[in-house]
XYZ file of C-alpha atoms in Angstrom:
625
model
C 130.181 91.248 137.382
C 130.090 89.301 134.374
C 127.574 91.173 132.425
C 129.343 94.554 133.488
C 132.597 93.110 131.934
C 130.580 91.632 128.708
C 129.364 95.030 128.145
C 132.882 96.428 128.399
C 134.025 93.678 126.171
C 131.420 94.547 123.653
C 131.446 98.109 123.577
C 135.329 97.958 123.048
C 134.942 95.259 120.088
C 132.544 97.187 118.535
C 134.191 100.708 118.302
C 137.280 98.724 117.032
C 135.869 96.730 114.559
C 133.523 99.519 113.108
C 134.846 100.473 109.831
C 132.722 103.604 109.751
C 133.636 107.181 110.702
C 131.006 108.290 113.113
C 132.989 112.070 113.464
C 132.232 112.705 110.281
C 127.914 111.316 110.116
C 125.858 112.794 108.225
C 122.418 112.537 109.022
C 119.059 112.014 106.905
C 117.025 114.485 109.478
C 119.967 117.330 108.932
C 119.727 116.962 104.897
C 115.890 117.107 105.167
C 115.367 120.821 104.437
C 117.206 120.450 101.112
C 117.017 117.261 100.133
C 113.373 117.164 98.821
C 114.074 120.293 96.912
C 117.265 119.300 95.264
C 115.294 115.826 94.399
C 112.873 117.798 92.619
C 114.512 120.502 91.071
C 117.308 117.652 89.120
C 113.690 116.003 87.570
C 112.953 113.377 90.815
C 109.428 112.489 90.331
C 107.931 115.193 92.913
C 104.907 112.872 94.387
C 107.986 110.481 96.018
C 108.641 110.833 99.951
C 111.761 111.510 101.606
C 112.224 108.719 104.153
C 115.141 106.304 106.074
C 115.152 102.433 104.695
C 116.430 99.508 106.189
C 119.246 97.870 106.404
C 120.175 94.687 104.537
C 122.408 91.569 104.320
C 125.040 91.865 101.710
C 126.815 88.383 102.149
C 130.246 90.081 101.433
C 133.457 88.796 102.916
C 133.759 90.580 106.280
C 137.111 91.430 108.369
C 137.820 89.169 111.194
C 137.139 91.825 114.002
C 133.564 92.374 112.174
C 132.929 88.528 112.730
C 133.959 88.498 116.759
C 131.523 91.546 117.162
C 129.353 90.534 115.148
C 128.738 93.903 113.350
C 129.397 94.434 109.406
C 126.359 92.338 108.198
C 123.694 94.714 107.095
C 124.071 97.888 105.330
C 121.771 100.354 104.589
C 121.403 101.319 101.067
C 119.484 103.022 98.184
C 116.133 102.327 96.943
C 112.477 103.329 95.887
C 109.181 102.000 95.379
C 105.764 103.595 94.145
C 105.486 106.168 96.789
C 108.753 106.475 98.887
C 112.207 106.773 98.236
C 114.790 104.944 100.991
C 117.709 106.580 101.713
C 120.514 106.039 104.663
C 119.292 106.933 107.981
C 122.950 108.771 108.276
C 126.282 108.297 106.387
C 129.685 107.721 108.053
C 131.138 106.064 104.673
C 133.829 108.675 104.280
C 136.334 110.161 106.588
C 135.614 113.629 105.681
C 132.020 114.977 106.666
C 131.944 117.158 103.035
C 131.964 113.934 101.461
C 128.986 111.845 103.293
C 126.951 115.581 102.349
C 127.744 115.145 98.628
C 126.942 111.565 98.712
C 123.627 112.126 99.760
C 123.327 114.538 97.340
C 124.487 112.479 94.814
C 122.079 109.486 95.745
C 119.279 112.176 95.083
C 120.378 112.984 91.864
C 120.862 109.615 90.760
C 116.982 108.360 91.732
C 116.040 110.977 89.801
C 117.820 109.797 86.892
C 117.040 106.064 86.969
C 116.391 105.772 83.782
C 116.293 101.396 83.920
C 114.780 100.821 86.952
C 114.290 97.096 86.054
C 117.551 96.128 84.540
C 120.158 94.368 86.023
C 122.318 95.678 88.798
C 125.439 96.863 86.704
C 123.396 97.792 83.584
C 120.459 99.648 85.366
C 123.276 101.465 87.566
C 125.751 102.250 84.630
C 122.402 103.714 82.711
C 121.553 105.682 85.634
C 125.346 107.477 86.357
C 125.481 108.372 82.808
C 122.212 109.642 82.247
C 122.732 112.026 85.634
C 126.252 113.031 84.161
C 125.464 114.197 80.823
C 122.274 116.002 81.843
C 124.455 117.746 84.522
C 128.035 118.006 83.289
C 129.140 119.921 85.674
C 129.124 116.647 88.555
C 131.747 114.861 86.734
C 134.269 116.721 89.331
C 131.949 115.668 92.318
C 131.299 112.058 90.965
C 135.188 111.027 90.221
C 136.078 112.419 94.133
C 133.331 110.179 95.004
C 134.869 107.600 93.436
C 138.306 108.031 94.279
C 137.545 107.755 97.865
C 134.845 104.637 97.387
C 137.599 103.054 95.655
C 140.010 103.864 98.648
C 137.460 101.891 101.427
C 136.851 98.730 98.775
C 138.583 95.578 99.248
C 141.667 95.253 96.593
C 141.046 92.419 93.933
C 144.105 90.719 94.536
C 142.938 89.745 98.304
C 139.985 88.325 97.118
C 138.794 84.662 95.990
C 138.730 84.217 91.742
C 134.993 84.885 91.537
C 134.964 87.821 93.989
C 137.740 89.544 92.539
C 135.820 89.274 88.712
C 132.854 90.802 90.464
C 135.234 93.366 92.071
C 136.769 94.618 89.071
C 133.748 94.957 86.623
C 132.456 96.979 89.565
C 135.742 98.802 89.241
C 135.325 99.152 85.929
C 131.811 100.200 85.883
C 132.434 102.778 88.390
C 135.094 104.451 86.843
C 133.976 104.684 83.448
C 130.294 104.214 83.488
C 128.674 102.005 80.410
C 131.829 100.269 79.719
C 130.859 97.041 81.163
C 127.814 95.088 79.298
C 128.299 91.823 81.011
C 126.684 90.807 84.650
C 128.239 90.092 87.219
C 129.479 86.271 88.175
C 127.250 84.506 90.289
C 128.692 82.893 93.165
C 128.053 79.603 94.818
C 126.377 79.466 98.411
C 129.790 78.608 99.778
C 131.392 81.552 98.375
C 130.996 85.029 98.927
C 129.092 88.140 97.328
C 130.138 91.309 96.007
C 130.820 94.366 98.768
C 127.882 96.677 98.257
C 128.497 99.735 96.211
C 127.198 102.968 98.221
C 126.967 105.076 95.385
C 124.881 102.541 93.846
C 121.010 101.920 93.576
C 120.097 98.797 95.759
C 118.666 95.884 93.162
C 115.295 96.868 92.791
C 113.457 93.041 92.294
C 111.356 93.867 96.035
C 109.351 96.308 94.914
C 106.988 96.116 98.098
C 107.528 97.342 101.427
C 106.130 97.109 105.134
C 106.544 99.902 107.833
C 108.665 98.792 110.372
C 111.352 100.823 113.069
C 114.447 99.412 112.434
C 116.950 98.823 115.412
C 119.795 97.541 114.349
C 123.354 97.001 116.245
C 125.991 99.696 114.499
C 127.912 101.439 116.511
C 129.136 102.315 120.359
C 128.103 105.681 119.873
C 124.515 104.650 118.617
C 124.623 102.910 121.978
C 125.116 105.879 123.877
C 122.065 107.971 122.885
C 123.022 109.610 119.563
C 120.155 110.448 117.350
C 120.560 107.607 114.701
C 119.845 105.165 117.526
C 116.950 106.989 118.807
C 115.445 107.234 115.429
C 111.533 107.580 115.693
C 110.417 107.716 112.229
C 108.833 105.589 110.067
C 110.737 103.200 108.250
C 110.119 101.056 105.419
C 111.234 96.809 104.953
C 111.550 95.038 101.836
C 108.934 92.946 101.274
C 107.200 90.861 98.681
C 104.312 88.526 98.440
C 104.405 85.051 98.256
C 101.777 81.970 98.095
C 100.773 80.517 101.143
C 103.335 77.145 101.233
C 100.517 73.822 100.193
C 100.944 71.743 103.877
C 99.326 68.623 103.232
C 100.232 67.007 106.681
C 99.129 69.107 108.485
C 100.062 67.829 112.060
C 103.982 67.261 110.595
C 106.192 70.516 110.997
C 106.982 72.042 107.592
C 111.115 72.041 108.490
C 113.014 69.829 109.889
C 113.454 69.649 113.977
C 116.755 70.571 114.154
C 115.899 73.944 112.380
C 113.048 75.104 114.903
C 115.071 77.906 116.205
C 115.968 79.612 112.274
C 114.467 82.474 112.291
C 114.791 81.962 108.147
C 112.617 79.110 107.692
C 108.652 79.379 107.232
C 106.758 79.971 110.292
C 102.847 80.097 109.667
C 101.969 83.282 111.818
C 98.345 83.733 111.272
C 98.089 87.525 112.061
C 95.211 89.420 110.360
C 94.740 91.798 112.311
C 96.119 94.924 112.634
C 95.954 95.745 116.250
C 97.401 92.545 117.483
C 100.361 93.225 119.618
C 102.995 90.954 119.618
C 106.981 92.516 122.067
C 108.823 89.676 119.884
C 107.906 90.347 116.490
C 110.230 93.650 116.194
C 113.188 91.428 116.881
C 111.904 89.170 114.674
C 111.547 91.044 111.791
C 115.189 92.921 112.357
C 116.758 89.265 111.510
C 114.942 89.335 108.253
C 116.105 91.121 104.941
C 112.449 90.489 102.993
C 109.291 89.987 105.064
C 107.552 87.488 102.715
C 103.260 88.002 102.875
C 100.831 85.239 102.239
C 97.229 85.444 102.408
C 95.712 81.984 103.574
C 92.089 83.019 102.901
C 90.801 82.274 106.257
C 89.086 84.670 108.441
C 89.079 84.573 112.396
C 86.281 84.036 114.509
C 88.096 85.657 117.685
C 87.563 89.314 116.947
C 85.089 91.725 114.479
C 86.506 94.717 112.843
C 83.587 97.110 111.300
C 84.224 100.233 109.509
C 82.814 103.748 110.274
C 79.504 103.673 109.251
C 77.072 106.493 108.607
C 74.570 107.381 110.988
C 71.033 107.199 110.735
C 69.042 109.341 108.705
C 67.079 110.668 111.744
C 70.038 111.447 113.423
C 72.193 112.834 111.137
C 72.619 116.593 109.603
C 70.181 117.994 107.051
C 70.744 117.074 104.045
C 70.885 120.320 101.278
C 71.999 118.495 98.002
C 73.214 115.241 97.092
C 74.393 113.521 93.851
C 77.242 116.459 92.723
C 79.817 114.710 91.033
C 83.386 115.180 90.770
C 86.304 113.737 88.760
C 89.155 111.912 90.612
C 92.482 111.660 89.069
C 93.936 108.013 89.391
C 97.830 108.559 89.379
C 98.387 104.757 88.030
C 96.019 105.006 84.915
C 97.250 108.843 84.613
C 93.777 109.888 83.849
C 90.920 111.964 85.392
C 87.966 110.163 85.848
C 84.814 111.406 85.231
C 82.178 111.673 88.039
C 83.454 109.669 90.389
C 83.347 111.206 93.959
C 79.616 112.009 95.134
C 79.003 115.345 97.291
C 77.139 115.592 99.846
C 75.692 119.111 101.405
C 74.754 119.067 105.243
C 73.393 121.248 107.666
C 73.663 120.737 111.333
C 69.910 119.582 112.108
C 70.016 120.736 116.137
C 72.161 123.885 115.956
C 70.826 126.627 117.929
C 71.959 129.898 118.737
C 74.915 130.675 120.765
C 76.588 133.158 122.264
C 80.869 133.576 121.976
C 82.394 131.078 124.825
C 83.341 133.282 127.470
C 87.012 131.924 127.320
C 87.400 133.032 123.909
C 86.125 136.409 124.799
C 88.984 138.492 125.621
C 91.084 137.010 122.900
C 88.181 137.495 120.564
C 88.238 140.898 121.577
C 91.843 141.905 121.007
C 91.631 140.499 117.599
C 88.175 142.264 116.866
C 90.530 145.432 117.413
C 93.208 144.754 115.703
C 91.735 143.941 112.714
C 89.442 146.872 112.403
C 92.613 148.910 111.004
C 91.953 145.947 108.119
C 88.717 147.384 107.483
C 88.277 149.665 104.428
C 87.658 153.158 104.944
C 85.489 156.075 103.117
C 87.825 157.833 100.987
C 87.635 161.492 99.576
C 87.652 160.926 95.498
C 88.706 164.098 93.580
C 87.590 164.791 90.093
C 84.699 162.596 89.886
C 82.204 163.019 86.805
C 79.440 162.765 89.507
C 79.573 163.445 93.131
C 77.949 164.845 96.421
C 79.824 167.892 96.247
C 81.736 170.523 93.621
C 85.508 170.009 93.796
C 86.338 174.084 93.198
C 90.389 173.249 92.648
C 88.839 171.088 89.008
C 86.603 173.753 88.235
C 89.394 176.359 88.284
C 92.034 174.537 86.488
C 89.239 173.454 83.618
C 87.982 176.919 83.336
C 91.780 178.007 83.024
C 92.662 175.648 80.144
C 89.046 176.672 78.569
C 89.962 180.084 78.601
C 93.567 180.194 77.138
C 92.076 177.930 74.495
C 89.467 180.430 73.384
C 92.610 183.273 73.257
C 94.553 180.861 70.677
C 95.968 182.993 67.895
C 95.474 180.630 65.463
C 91.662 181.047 66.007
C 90.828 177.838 66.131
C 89.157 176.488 69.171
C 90.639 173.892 70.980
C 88.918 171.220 72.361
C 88.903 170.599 75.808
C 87.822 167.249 77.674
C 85.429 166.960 79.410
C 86.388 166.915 83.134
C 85.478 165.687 86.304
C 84.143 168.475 88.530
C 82.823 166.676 91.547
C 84.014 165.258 95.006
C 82.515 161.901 95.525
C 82.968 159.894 99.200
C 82.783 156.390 98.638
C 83.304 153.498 100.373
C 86.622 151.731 99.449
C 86.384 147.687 99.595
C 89.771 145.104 99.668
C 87.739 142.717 97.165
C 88.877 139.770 99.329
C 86.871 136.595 99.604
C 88.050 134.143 101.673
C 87.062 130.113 101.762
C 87.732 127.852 104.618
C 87.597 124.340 104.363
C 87.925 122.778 108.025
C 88.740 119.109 108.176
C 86.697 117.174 110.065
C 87.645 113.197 110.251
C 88.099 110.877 112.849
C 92.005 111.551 113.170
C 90.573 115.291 114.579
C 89.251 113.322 117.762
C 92.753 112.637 119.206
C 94.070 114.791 121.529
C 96.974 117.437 122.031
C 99.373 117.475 125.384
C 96.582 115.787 127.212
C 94.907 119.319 127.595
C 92.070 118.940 124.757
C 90.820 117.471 121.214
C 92.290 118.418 117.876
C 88.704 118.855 116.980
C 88.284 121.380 119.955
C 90.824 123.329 119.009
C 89.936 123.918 115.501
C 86.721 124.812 116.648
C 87.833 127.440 118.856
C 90.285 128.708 115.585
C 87.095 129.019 113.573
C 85.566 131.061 116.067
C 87.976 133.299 116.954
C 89.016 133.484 112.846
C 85.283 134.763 112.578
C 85.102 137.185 114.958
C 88.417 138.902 113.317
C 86.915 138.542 109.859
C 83.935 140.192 110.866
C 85.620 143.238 111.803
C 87.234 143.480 108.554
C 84.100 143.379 107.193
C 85.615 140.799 104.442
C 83.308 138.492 102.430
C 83.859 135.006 103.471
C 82.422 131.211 104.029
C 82.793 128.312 106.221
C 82.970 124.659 105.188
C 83.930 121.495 106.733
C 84.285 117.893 105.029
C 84.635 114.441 106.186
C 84.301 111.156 103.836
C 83.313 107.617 103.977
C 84.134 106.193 100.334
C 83.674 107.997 97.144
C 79.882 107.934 97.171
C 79.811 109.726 100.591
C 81.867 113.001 100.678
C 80.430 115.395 103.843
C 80.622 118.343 102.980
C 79.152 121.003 105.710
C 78.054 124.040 105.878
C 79.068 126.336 108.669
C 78.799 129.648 106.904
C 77.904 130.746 103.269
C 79.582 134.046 101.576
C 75.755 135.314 101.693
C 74.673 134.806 105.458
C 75.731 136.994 108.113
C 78.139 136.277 111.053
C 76.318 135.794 114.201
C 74.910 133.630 116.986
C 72.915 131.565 114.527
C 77.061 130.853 112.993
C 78.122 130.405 116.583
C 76.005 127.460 116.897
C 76.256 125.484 113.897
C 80.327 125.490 114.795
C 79.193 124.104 117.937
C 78.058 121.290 116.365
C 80.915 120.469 114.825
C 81.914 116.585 115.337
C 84.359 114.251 114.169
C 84.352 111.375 111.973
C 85.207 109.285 109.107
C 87.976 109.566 106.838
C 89.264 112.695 104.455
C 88.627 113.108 100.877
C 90.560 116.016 100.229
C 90.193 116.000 96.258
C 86.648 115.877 96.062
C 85.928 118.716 98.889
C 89.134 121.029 97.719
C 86.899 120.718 94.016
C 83.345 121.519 95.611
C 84.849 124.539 97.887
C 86.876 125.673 94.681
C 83.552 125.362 92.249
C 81.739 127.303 95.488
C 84.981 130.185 95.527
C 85.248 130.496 91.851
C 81.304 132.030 91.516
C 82.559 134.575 93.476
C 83.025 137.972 92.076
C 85.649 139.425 93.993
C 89.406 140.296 92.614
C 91.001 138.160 95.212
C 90.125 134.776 96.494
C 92.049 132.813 98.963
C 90.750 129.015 99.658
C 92.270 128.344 103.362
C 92.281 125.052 104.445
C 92.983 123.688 107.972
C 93.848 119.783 108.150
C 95.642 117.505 110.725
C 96.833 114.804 108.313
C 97.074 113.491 104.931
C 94.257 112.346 102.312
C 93.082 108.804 103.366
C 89.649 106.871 102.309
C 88.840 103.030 102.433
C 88.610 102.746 99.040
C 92.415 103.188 97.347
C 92.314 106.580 98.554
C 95.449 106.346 100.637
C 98.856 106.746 99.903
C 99.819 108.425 96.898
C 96.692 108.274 95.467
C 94.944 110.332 97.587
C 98.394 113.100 97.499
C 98.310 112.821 94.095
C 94.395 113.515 93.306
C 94.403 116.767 95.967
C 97.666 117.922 94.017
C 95.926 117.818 90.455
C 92.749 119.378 92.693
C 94.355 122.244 94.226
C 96.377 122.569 90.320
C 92.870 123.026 89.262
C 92.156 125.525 91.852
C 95.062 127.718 90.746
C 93.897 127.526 87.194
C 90.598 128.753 88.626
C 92.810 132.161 89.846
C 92.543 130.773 93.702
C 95.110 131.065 95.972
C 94.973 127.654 97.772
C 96.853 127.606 101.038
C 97.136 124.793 103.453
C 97.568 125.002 108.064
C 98.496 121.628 109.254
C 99.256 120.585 112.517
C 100.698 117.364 111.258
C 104.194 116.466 112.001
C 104.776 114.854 109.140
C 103.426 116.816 106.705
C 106.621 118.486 105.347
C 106.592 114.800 103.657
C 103.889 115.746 101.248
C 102.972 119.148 101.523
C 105.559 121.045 99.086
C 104.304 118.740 96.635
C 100.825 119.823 97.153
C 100.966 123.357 97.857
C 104.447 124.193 96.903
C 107.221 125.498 99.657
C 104.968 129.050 100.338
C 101.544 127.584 100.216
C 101.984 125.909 103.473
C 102.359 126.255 107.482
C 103.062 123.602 109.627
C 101.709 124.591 113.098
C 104.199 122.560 115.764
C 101.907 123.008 118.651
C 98.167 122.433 117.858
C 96.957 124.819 120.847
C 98.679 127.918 119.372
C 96.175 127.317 116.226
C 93.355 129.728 117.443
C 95.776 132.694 117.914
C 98.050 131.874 114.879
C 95.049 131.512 112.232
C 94.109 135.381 112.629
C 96.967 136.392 112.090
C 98.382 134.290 109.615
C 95.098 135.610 107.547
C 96.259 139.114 108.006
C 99.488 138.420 106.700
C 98.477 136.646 103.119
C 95.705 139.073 102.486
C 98.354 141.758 102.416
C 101.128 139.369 101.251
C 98.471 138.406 98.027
């Protein structure tokens, strides 16, 4: 009875104290589909990610009812490090649901147009606002509503201790007429309070670093009842920075005092290196802290081994064609291409024999083999040919007509009379289409989809069933699949070249198909485009099927990898390619417009659908391009 009446009591503080306006929320996931576009398009550095931050302690003054329900601590602002940008998970800042939309909006804008990301807070935040408002006059009406109604929820000076109400009016100050203020603000003793965050502000940028975590913290009563900010499943990101590892030279004497042991914001060697240890109490741990501080002791454990992929023997593992063709790799932080630095490596499946179609793909295999025989180019009928199999009478009457009225000219003078074509010539029309696809194969392909079968199953079956309905259009085209371990070892294999026929001797190599290692994409989107571009045909379309982002052990993660397989798929354009990109990765609308822009990409929501979507979605760009 107790705990049903403490959860009464709570859930009635809480909605009372909130100071938000949960009506009018605006959430991150609902300004998704414009948000990365309007980022981009106002000059936001395209190669940053979209993604919910975390909150942190401000150390303003809070209202009495905040303090009994213990809410009103944390807020979640504005921020951005190499690769992401951090923005509110939702906004309920404003009473009117138009507003929280143009905030966002305006938050975008102003990342983009950060101009000082290392000065201090007023300065950097000043430079920013004016920057964003003369390069886009027309938000000056937007920004002063802002404003007007951020000034509106802000405490008034005149309640507020001497230092805090000096902060509070340069803020003022600086917020109504950006750049007037060239002083910092005051800093306050520990017995005194900070500055109210400002939410149309840039949080201070001096934690550059961050750590994935899932935030959970306590907001509102209506987070508490299921709403979709409290069920948030993505990815977010923590400040954090690195620190040295604290010099303990006692050390059987605790590094804090006893009467301490249970602050969570004191030191606490945690000796964690590995990854896969588990621990249910460090989520709630980490949700007390505003920084996760890192420190490497140099010691390695003796209780567990961690080995990377390696490669298999040489007696076991595919043919090898060629080796030793080098690629450049762009490095995003230097800004330069370097020169032969990924390593190719041509295989052939050593034990692939012969196979027939598997029966279950047989009827489907069939359908398609139908339907895209009305692809197929046709003989045509060509009139007026200079050579032919037959005479075409209607251009022999029409040229000995014009021959004749010019030999009855009354002038006398012969006119001359080109030379025509006279002949009917059936020829066999082609769509001059050749058609590239680059199947990833890496370890992440060996999970598996609704518990009914492997990615790596699945894309198998798409390949077959894509080559049985390419065969009946009778289009050129190749089949290539890539894994990677490191720069110096980039698989690439061959399933099918643009010069070998589609058969049983195809059939079996995909058979052989396997998962493993890590993916590359640079280096084996430049081999398959150097392989595409020797082709002669008028159209060329490099498909490629994935199931996640570029990742490598060495630095080839993150944005480096996004940002080498954007400059190589530029490339490929340059080349006159048509790159396009089939996913299955749910969070690939992260990264993918900046790759392949917003129509040279699908994102297929249920893997199993991939072996009847990938025909047709082929149909559809070769008459699309």
């Amino acid at each position: 009875m107790e705990e049903y009446i403490g959860g009464l009591w709570d859930k009635l503080i809480t909605r009372v104290a909130y100071q938000g306006y949960p009506e009018a929320r605006v959430e991150l996931a609902q300004m998704k589909n414009i948000a990365a576009t309007f980022f981009r398009a106002l000059g936001g550095d395209p190669g940053l990610n979209l993604q919910s931050g975390s909150a942190s302690t401000h150390g303003a003054r809070r209202r009495w009812l905040e303090r009994i329900a213990g809410i009103g601590e944390k807020v979640e602002l504005t921020w951005a490090d190499d690769s992401t940008l951090h923005l509110p998970a939702y906004i309920d800042y404003f009473p009117e649901r138009e507003l929280n939309r143009e905030l966002y909006l305006w938050l975008l804008a102003l990342v983009a147009h950060d101009v000082q990301p290392t000065a201090p807070y007023l300065q950097r935040n000043q430079a920013a606002t004016l920057a964003l408002l003369n390069a886009f006059p027309s938000l000056q009406e937007r920004y002063a509503r802002l404003v007007q109604a951020s000034l509106l929820r802000r405490t008034d000076p005149s309640q507020l201790k001497k230092h805090e109400a000096q902060n509070e009016l340069l803020i003022r100050q600086a917020l109504k007429n950006p750049g007037s203020v060239h002083t910092e603000l005051i800093k306050t003793s520990r017995k005194e309070f900070a500055f109210t965050p400002v939410i149309l502000w840039l949080q201070s940028a001096n934690k550059s670093n961050a750590v994935s975590n899932k935030a959970a913290n306590k907001t509102t009563p209506e987070q508490a009842q299921g709403s979709a900010a409290q069920n948030d499943t993505e990815q977010r990101k923590r400040m954090a920075e690195r620190t040295d590892m604290p010099d303990n030279p006692s050390p059987f004497m605790l590094l804090f005092r006893a009467e301490s042991l249970f602050s969570w914001a004191e030191y606490v060697k945690v000796n964690r290196p590995l990854d896969e240890d588990d621990n249910p109490d460090a989520q709630r741990a980490a949700n007390d802290f505003d920084v996760l501080s890192v420190a490497n002791d140099g010691k390695s454990t003796a209780s567990r081994v961690r080995f990377d992929l390696d490669l298999p023997a040489e007696a076991d593992d595919d043919l090898l064609l060629a080796d030793g063709i080098l690629y450049p790799e762009w490095h995003y932080k230097k800004q330069q291409l370097i020169d032969k630095h990924a390593c190719i490596q041509m295989l052939l499946a050593r034990d692939a024999e012969p196979q027939s179609l598997p029966a279950h793909l047989r009827p489907t295999a069939k359908r398609l083999r139908q339907q895209f025989q009305s692809l197929a180019p046709e003989r045509q009928r060509l009139r007026s040919q200079m050579r032919g199999d037959d005479i075409d009478i209607d251009a022999c009457v029409r040229f000995n007509a014009e021959r004749c009225g010019a030999n009855s000219a009354t002038n006398h003078h012969r006119l001359a009379v080109a030379s025509p074509g006279l002949y009917l010539d059936n020829r066999q029309q082609s769509r001059d289409m050749a058609c590239l696809l680059l199947a990833d194969l890496s370890m992440s392909t060996d999970t598996w989809v609704n518990n009914q079968a492997r990615v790596i199953d699945v894309i198998r079956d798409s390949l077959y069933l894509l080559c049985e309905a390419l065969a009946a259009t009778r289009d050129r085209f190749a089949l290539y699949g890539f894994s990677s371990v490191r720069r110096d070892n980039v698989r690439f294999h061959l399933l099918k070249g643009f010069d070998e026929p589609y058969g049983d001797q195809i059939r079996g190599r995909l058979a052989e198909i396997k998962p493993g290692f890590y993916t590359r994409m640079g280096a084996a989107i430049r081999h398959a485009s150097a392989i595409l571009q020797q082709q002669k045909n008028a159209r060329r379309l490099l498909f490629i099927l994935t199931d996640g982002k570029p990742n490598d052990l060495d630095q080839y993660e993150g944005r480096y990898g996004i940002e080498d397989t954007c400059v190589a798929i530029h490339a490929a354009r340059q080349m006159g390619l048509i790159p396009f990109c089939v996913t299955i990765d749910e969070k690939a609308e992260d990264y993918l417009p900046h790759l392949f822009g917003a129509k040279g990409y699908i994102v297929v929501k249920d893997a199993t659908e991939l072996p009847q979507l990938l025909p047709r979605l082929y149909a559809q760009l070769t008459n699309q391009y």
